XYZ file of C-alpha atoms in Angstrom:
646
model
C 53.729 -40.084 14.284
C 55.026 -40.405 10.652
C 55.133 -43.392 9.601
C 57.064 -44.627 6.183
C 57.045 -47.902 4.013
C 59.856 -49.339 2.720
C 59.037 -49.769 -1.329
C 61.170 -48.912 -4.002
C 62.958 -45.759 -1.854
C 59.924 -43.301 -2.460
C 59.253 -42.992 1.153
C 60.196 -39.723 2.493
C 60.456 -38.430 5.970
C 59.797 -34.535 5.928
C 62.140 -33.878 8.389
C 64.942 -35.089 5.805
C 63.331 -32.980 3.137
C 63.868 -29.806 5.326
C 67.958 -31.022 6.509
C 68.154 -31.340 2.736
C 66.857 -27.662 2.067
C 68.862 -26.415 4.808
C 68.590 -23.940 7.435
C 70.909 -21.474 5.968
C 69.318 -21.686 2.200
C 66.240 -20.879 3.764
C 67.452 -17.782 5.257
C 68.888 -16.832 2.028
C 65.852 -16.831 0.300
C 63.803 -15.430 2.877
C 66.029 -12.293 2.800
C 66.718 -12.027 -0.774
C 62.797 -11.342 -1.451
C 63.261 -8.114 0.686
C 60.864 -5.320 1.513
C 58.351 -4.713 -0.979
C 58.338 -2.177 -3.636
C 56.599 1.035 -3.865
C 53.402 0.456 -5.926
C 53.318 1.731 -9.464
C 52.269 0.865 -13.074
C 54.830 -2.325 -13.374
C 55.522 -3.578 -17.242
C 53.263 -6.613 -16.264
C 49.962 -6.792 -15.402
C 49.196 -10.465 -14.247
C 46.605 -12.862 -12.996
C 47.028 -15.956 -10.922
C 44.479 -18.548 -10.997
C 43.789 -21.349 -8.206
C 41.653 -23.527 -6.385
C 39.883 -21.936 -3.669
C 39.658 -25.236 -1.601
C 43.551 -25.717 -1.121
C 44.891 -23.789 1.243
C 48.322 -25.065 0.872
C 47.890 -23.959 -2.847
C 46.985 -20.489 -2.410
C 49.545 -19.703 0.563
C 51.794 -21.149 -2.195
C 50.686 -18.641 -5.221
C 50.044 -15.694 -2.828
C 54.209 -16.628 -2.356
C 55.145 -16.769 -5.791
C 53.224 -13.529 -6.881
C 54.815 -11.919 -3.630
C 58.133 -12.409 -5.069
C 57.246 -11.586 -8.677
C 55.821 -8.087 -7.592
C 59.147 -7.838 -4.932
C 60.966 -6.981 -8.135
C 59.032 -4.360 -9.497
C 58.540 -5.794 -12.648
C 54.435 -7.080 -12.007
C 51.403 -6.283 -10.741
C 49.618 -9.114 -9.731
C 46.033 -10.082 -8.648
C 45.105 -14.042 -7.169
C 41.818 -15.183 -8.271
C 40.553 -18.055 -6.375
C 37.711 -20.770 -7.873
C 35.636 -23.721 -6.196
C 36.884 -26.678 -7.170
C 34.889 -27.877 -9.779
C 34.427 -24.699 -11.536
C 38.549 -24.344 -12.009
C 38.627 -27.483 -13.660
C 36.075 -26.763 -16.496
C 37.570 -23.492 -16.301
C 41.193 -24.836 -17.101
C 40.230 -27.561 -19.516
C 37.947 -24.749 -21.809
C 40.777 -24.879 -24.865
C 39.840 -21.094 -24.868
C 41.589 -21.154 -22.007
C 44.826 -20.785 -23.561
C 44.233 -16.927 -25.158
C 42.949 -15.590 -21.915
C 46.912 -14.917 -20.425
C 46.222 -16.160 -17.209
C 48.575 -18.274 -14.987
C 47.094 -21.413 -14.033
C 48.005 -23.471 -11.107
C 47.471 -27.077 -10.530
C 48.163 -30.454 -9.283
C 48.867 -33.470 -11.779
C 48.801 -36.833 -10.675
C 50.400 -39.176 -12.867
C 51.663 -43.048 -13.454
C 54.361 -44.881 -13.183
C 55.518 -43.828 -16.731
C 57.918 -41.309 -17.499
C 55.323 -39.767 -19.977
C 52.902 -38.853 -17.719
C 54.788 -36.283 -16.500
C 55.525 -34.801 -19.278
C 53.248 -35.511 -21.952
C 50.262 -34.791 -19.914
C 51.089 -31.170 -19.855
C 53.467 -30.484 -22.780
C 52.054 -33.135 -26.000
C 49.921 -31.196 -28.040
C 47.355 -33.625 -28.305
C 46.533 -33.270 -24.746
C 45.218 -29.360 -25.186
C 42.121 -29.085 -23.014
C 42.017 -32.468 -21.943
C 44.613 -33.545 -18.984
C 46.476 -31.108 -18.943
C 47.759 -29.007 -21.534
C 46.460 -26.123 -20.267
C 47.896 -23.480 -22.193
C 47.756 -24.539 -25.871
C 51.145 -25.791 -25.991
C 52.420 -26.513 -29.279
C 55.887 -27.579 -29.656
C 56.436 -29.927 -32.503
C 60.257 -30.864 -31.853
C 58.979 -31.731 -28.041
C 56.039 -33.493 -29.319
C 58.391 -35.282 -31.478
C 60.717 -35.550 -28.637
C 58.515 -37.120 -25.741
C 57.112 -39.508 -28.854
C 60.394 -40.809 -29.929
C 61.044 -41.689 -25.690
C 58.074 -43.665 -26.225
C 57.009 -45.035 -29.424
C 59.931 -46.572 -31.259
C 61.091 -50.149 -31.473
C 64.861 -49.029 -30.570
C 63.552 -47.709 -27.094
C 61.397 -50.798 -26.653
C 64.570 -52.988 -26.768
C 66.527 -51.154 -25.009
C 65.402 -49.096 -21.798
C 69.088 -47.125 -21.259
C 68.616 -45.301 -24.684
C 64.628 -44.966 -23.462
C 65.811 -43.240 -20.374
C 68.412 -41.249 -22.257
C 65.538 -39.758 -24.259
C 63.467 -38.990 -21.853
C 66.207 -37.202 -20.278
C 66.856 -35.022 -23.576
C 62.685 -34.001 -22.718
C 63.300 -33.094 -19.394
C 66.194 -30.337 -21.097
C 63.740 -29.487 -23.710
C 61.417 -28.772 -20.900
C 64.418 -26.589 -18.609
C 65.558 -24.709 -21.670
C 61.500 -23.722 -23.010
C 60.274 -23.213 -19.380
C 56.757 -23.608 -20.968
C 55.446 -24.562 -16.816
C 57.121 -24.266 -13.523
C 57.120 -27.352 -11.504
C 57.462 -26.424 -7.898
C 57.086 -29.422 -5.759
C 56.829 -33.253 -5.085
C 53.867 -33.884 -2.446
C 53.812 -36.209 0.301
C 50.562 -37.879 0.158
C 49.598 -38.111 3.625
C 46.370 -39.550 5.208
C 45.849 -38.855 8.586
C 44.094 -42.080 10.087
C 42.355 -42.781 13.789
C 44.037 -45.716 15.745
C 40.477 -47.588 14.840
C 41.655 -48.448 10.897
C 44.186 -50.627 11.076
C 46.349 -52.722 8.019
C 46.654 -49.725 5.914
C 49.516 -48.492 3.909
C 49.197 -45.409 1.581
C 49.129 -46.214 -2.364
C 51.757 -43.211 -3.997
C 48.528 -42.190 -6.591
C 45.659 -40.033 -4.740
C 43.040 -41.849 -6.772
C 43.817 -45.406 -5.785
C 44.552 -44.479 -2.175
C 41.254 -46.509 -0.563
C 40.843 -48.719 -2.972
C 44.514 -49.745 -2.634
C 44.068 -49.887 1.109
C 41.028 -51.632 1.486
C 41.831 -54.554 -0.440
C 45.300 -55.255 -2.870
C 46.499 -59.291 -2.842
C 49.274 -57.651 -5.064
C 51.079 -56.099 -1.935
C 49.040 -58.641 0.462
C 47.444 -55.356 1.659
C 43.870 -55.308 3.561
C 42.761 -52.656 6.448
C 39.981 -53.517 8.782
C 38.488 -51.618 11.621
C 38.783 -52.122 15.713
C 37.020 -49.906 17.183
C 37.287 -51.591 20.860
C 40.847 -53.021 20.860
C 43.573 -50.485 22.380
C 46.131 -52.036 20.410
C 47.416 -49.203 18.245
C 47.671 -50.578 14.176
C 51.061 -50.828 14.636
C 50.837 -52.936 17.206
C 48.845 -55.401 14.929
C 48.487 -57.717 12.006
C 46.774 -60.004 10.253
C 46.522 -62.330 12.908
C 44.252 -59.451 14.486
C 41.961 -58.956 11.474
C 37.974 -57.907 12.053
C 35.643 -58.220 9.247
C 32.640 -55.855 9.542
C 32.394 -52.496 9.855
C 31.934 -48.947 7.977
C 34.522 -47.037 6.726
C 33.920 -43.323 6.643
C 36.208 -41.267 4.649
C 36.634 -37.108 4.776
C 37.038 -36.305 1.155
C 38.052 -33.178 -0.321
C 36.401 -32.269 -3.139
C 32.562 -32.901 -4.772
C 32.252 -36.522 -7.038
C 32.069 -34.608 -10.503
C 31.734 -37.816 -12.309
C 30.993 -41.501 -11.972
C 31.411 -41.482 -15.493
C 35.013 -42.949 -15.994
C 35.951 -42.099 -19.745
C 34.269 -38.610 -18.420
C 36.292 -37.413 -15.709
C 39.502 -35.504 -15.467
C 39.652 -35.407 -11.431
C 41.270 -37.277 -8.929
C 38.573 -37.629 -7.047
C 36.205 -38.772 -9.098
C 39.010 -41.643 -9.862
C 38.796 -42.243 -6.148
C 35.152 -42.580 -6.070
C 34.752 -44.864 -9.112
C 37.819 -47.230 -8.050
C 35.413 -48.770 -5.312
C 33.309 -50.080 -8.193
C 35.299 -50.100 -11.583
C 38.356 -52.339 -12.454
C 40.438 -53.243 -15.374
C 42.226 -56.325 -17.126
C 45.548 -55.314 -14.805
C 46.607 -53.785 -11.603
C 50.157 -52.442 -10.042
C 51.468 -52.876 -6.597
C 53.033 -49.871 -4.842
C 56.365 -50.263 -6.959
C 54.565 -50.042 -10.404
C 54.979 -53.879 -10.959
C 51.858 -55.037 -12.995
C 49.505 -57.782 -12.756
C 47.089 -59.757 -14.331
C 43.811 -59.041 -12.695
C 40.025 -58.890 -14.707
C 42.834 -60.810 -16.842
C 43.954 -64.195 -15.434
C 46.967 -63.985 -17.654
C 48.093 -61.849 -21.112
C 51.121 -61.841 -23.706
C 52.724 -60.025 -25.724
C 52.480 -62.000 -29.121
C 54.095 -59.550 -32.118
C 56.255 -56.254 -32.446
C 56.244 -55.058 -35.704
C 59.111 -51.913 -36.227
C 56.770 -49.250 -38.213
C 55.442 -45.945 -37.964
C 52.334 -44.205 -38.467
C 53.253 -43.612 -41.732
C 52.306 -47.220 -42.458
C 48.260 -46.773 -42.173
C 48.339 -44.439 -45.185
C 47.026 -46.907 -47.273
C 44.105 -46.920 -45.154
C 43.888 -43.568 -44.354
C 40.450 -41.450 -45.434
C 40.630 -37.253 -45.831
C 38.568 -35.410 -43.924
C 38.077 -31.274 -43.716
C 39.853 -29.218 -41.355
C 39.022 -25.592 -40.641
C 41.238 -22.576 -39.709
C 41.227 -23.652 -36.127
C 43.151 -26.962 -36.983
C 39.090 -28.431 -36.260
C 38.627 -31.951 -38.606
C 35.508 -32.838 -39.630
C 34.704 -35.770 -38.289
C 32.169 -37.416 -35.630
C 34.566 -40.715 -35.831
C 37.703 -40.973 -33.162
C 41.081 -40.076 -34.636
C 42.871 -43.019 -33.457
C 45.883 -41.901 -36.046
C 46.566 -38.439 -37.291
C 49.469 -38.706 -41.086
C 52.230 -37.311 -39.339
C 52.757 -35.180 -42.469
C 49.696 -33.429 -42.118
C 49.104 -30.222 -40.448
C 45.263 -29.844 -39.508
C 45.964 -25.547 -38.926
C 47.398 -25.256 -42.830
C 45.621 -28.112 -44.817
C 42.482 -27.615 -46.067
C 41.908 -31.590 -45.422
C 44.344 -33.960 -43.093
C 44.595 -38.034 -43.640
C 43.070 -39.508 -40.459
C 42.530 -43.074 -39.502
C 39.453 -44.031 -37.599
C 38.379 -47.489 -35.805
C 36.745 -48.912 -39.248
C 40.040 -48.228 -41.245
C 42.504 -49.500 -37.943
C 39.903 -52.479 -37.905
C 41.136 -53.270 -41.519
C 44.829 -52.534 -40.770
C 44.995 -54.972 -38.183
C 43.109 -57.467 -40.408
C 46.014 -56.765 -42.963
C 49.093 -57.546 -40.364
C 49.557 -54.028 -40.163
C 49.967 -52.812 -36.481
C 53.172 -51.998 -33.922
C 52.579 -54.458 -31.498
C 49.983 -57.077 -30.780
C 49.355 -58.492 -26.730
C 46.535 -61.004 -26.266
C 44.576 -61.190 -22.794
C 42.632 -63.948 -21.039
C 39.971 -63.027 -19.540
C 39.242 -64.731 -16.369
C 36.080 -66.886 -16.032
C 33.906 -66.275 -13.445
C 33.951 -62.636 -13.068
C 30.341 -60.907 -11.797
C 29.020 -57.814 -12.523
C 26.883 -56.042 -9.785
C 24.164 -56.133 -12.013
C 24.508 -60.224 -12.810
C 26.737 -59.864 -16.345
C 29.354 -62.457 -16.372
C 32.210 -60.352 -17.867
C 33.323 -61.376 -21.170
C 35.570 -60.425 -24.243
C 32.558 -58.009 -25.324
C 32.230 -56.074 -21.813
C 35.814 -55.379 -23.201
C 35.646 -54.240 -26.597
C 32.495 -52.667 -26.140
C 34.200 -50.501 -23.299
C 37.048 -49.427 -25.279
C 34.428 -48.381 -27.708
C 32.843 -45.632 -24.970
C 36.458 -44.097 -24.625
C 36.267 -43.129 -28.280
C 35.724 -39.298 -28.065
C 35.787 -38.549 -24.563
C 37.817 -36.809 -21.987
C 39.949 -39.532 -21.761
C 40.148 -40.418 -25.460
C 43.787 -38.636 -26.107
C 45.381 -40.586 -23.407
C 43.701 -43.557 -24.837
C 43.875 -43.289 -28.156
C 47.379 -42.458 -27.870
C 48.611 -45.819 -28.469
C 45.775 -47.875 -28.761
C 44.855 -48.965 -31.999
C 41.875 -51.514 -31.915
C 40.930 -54.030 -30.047
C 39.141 -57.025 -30.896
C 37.677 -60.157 -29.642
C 38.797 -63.603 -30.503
C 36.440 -66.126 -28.614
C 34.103 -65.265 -24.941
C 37.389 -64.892 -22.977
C 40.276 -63.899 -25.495
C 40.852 -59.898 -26.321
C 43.737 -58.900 -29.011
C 44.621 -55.643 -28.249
C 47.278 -53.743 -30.860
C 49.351 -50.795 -30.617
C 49.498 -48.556 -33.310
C 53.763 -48.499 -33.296
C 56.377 -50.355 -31.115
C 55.584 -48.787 -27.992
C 57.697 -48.878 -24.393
C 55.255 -48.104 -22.134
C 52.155 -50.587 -24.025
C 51.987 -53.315 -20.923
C 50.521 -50.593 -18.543
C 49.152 -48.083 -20.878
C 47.340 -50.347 -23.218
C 44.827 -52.253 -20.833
C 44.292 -49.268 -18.324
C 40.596 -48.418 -19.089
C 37.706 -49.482 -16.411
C 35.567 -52.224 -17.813
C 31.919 -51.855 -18.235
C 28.674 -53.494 -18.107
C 26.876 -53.980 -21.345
C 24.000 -52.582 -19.243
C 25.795 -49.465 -19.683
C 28.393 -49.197 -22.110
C 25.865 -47.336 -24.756
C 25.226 -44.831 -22.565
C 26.059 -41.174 -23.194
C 28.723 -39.570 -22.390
C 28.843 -38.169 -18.600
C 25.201 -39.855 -18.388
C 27.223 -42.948 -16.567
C 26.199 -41.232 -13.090
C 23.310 -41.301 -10.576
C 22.541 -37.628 -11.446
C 21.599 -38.698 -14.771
C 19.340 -42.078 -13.305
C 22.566 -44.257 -13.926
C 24.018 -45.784 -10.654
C 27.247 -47.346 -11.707
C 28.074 -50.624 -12.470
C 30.982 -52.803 -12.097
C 33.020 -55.696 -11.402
C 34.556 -53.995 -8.149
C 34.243 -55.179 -4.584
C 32.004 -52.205 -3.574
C 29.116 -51.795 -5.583
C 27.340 -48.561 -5.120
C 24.250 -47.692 -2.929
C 23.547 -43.414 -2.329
C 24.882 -40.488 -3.807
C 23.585 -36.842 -2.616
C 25.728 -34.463 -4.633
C 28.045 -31.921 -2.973
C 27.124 -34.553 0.534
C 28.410 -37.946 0.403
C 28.704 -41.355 -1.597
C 27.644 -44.560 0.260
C 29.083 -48.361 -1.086
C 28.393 -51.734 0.370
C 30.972 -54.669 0.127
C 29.594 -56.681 -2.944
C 28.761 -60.367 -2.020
C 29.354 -62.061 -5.611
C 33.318 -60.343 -5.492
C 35.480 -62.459 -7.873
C 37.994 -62.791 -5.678
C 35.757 -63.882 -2.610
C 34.006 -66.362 -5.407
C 37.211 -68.045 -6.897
C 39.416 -67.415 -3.724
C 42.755 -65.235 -3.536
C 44.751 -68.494 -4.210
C 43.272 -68.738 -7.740
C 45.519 -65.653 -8.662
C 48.372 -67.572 -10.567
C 50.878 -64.783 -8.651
C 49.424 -64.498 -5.174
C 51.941 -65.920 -3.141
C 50.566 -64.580 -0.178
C 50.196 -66.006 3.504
C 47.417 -68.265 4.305
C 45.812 -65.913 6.678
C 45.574 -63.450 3.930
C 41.835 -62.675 3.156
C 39.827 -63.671 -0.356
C 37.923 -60.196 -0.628
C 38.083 -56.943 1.581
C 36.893 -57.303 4.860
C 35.304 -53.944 5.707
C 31.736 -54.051 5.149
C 30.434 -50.476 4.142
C 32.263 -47.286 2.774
C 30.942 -43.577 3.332
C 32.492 -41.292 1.354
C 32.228 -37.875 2.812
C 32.646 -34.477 0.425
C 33.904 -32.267 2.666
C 35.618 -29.620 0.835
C 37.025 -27.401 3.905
C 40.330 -28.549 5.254
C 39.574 -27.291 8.620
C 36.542 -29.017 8.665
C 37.381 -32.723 7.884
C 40.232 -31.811 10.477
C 37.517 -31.355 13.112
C 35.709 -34.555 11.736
C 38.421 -36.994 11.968
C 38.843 -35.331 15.748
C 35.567 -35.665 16.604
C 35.787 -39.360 15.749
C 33.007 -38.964 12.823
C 35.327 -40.198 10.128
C 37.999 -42.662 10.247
C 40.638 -41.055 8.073
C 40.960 -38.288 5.486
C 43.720 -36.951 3.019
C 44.730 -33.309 1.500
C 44.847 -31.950 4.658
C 46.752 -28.535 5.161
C 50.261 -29.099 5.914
C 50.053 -26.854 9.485
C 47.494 -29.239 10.425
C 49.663 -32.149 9.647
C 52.006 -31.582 12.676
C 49.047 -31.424 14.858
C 48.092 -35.245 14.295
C 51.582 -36.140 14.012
C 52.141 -34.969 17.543
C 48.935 -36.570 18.651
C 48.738 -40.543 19.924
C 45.400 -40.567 18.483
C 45.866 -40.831 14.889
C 48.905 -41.927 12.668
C 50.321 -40.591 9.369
C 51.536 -42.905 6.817
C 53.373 -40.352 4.203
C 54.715 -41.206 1.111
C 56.165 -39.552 -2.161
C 53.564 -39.519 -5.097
C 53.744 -39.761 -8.588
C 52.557 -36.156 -8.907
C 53.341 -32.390 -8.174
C 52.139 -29.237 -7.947
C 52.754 -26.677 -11.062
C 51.701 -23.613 -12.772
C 51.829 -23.103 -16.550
C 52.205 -20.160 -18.282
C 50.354 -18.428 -21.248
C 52.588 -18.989 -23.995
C 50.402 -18.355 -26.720
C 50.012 -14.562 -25.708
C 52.744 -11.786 -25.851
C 54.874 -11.340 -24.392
C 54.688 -14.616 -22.477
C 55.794 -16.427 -25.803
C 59.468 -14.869 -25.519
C 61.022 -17.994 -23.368
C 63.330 -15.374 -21.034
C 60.113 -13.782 -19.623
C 59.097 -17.518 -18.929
C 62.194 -18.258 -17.441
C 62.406 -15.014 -15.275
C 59.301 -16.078 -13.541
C 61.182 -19.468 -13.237
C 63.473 -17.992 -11.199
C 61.247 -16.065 -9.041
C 59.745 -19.696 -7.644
C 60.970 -19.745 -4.256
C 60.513 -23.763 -4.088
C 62.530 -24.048 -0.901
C 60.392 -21.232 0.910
C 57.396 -23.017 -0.442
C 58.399 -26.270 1.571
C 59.296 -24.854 4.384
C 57.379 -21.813 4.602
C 53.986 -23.244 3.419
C 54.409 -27.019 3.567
C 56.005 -27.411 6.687
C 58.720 -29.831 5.082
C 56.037 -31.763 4.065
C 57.207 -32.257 0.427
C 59.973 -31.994 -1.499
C 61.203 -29.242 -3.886
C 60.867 -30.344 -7.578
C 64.560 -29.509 -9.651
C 63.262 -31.651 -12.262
C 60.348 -32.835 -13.557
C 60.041 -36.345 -12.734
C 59.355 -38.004 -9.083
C 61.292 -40.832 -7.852
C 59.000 -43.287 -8.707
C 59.155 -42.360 -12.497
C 63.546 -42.086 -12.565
C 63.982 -45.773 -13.182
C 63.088 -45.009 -16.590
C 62.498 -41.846 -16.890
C 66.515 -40.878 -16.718
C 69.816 -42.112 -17.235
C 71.103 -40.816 -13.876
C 69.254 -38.746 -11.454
C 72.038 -37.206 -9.851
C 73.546 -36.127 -12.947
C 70.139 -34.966 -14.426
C 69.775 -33.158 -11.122
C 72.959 -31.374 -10.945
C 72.346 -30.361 -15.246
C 68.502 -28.963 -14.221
C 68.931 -27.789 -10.402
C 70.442 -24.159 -11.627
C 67.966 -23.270 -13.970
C 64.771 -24.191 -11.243
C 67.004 -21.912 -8.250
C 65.541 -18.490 -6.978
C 67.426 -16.313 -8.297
C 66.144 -12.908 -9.159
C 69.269 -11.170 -10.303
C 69.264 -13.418 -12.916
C 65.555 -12.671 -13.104
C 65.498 -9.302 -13.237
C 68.817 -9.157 -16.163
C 65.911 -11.344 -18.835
C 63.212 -9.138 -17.826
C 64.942 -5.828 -18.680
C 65.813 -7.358 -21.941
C 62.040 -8.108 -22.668
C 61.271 -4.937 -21.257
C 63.436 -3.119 -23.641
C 62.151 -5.391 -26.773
C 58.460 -4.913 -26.087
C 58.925 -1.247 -25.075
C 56.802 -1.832 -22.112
């Protein structure tokens, strides 16, 4: 069966999704894409990129191109990649001249930005996941001022109104196509019982296993026929191992090093940070027992200047520097000055030593704490972690808003923001602290491929990893929260009943790339639950009194992005053509079996709190530009046609 939580109204039940496509649009679309064309030489010649290991995601490309060639207008040839491969592949900034259409999944936060800075903000070229080389300085500007400005701090309506001025920006330039909301939906055997699904793929077992912040803990029965829900806490087991189907390779252990959810997944057993979030974004204190924000100061970047030093840039905007950029002059332009003004941690070190910073918040960190190695974490296994995010994959998320961090005494952090900043409480504190064991390491060598098993503060601490096989954790016996008991959490609130640490003893984490196969694993009763699994599949366990479904809406979707720094996809209507040649409703019912959503705008449910004004309204503005409709398709491609003489 399907079953749905109650949080925050992100809970969807697929058979809604498909009353709310309708029976009758479906049709339409269906017979609008018509009988295919005679081949010839269309204008277009064009290649479609995707992960081989999705099936969902090629049935939904091999759809798209369908309807792009139904018009006579393209050619088009799918090229399919393992896993790991497409993501170095994507995240190669030469990526961006080669005039391919990528397609992906992003998985974001609660924050409005994530879903729109992450693949649109220039800085984020070749990290996550600016694919293309997209460089728009009004929507840089744009998604900044919805973020960093001490109006939109004070006020979240005018916040929300900006960020709904992006998501136009976005409709009008069409730089990406955003065709659907997933359901995340692990299928489970009747022997795990407690769980509820977490709306982020990467914190979906670590969430589940143990989170006092939703008084949420699973355990296993494996000789009760009480179905889980048919029980509660009252009927908790400790013990047991937890085998997981997962379905992709752990590319990383290495946190500031890894771009993929499910490397995330993997390193959330053993990695934590100074805060956590319960299922409806609310955040908590956590490697923190408590934290403040002590000072907003209403500047700009303009204000490090003074402190600025010049370094060289080459023709490809390249700056010579081994330092991090933590702040860029905003008047600067690294691909036409032969040097740019750039602030690095020695010269924000001295700002912040002259008053000069956006906004200050000051953490305690809790006493007590145990690293699986011994460390007792501290204000340095703080700083000194920050400091391993400088110049990494991660470091343009990062480094986005942080400015420096520094520590005041063994259990006091300051961390500053570079500029009043609306989205600082979560975005500030969210990097995984490390062990000074390992926090000089280099980067990507944080990984037992390297001779580095990892080491954290987490409740799993690891034990195997055969690559391309399977990860094996065991429940650490020194957990803080086991140590100092759940009640020394100043906001637990929870029931007595409710646990002090997890309760399920060992974790195997099985890479099992093929969807068909983890299908016939969780049958087969050799793991206990798995995710990602195709969407024809789905309706099999939901049918089944075996195994339960507990579906929710993330905070992610599925895309593709187009190559807008090569001709002729820089002209906007040849963007937008393709736009219209999504058939999002045929992809949901067609390919995912209603078991998603169709995405007329760019931002989930979880994000529209303040991420837009009024989702109806922002709805009913975006819906017609996002509708198949390839009359209107065809019309802008005849007039690119006729400008390019193609």
């Amino acid at each position: 069966m399907v079953q749905n939580n109650n949080q925050s109204g992100r809970d969807i039940n697929r058979r809604q999704v498909l009353q709310g496509v309708g029976g009758a649009g479906i049709v339409a679309v269906a017979g609008c894409l018509g009988d295919e064309e005679e081949e010839g030489d269309a204008p277009f010649q064009i290649q479609l990129e995707v992960n081989a290991d999705n099936d969902d995601r090629v049935q939904m490309v091999e759809l798209i191109a369908e309807s792009m060639e139904q018009t006579g207008y393209f050619d088009t040839t799918i090229e399919t990649y393992e896993w790991n491969t497409y993501v170095g592949r994507l995240l190669d900034t030469e990526y961006a001249e080669r005039g391919h259409i990528a397609c992906i999944g992003l998985s974001g936060t609660f924050n409005p930005e994530s879903f729109c800075n992450a693949l649109h903000h220039s800085s984020n070229h070749g990290q996550c996941c600016n694919l293309q080389g997209i460089n728009d300085p009004e929507l840089d500007e744009m998604m900044d001022d919805a973020r960093y400005d001490m109006d939109v701090v004070d006020d979240p309506e005018l916040r929300a109104e900006r960020y709904d001025e992006v998501w136009e920006r976005l409709a009008e330039n069409r730089y990406s196509s955003i065709t659907h909301f997933d359901l995340l939906a692990p299928v489970m055997s009747n022997d795990l019982h407690g769980y509820s699904t977490y709306p982020f793929t990467e914190g979906l077992f670590s969430y589940g296993l143990y989170a006092p912040e939703d008084e949420q803990v699973s355990w296993l029965d494996r000789d009760s026929d009480a179905t889980p829900e048919e029980t509660g806490l009252g009927d908790l087991q400790e013990g047991g191992t937890l085998r997981i189907g997962a379905g992709a390779n752990v590319d990383s252990f290495d946190p500031p090093y890894s771009n993929d959810t499910t490397s995330t997944m993997a390193q959330n057993f053993v990695f934590e940070q100074l805060i956590t979030s319960d299922a409806d974004g609310n955040v908590y204190p956590w490697l923190a027992e408590d934290y403040e924000l002590v000072e907003t100061q209403d500047i700009d970047r303009t204000a490090y200047e003074e402190y600025m030093i010049s370094v060289g840039a080459d023709d490809e905007g390249v700056l010579d520097t081994d330092e991090q950029i933590i702040v860029q002059h905003p008047e600067d332009d690294p691909f036409g000055d032969d040097e740019v003004r750039v602030l690095t941690p020695e010269q924000a070190g001295e700002a912040v030593a002259d008053g000069t910073f956006g906004m200050q918040f000051q953490y305690d960190i809790r006493e007590g704490v145990e690293f699986h190695n011994g460390e007792e974490l501290t204000a340095e296994h703080v700083v000194r972690s920050y400091e391993r995010y400088e110049n990494s994959d991660l470091s343009a998320q990062t480094f986005d808003s942080a400015l420096y961090v520094e520590q005041v005494d063994d259990y006091t952090v300051n961390i500053y923001a570079q500029v009043p900043d609306a989205e600082a409480e979560r975005e500030l504190p969210a990097v995984y602290i490390h062990s000074l064991e390992q926090v000089d390491l280099e980067g990507g060598d944080l990984d037992p491929r390297q001779g580095n098993e990892p080491i954290g503060t987490g409740p799993y601490e690891f034990e195997e990893f055969v690559d391309e096989q399977y990860a094996e954790y065991s429940k650490f016996d020194n957990y803080w929260t086991e140590e100092l008991g759940v009640d020394s959490i100043d906001w637990f609130d929870g029931p007595s009943e409710f646990p002090d640490g997890p309760v399920i003893e060992d974790i195997e984490f099985e890479i099992v790339p093929d969807d068909a196969t983890r299908s016939g694993a969780l049958q087969n009763e050799e793991i206990d639950v798995t995710y990602g699994l195709a969407t024809a599949t789905l309706d099999d366990f939901d049918q089944s009194d075996g195994f339960f479904i507990d579906a929710v809406e993330t905070g992610g979707y599925e895309y593709i992005q187009y190559p807008v720094n090569v001709e002729p996809w820089d002209d906007e209507r040849l963007r937008t053509a393709v736009n219209h040649l999504v058939p999002r409703e045929r992809i949901v019912e067609n390919v995912l079996n209603g078991w998603a959503r169709p995405a007329w705008t760019d931002i989930p449910q979880l994000a529209e709190e303040s991420g837009t004004a009024d989702p109806e309204a922002l709805e009913a503005e975006i819906k017609p530009t996002n509708e198949y409709d390839p009359d209107r398709a065809e019309e802008l491609l005849d007039e690119v046609v006729e400008e390019y003489d193609l």
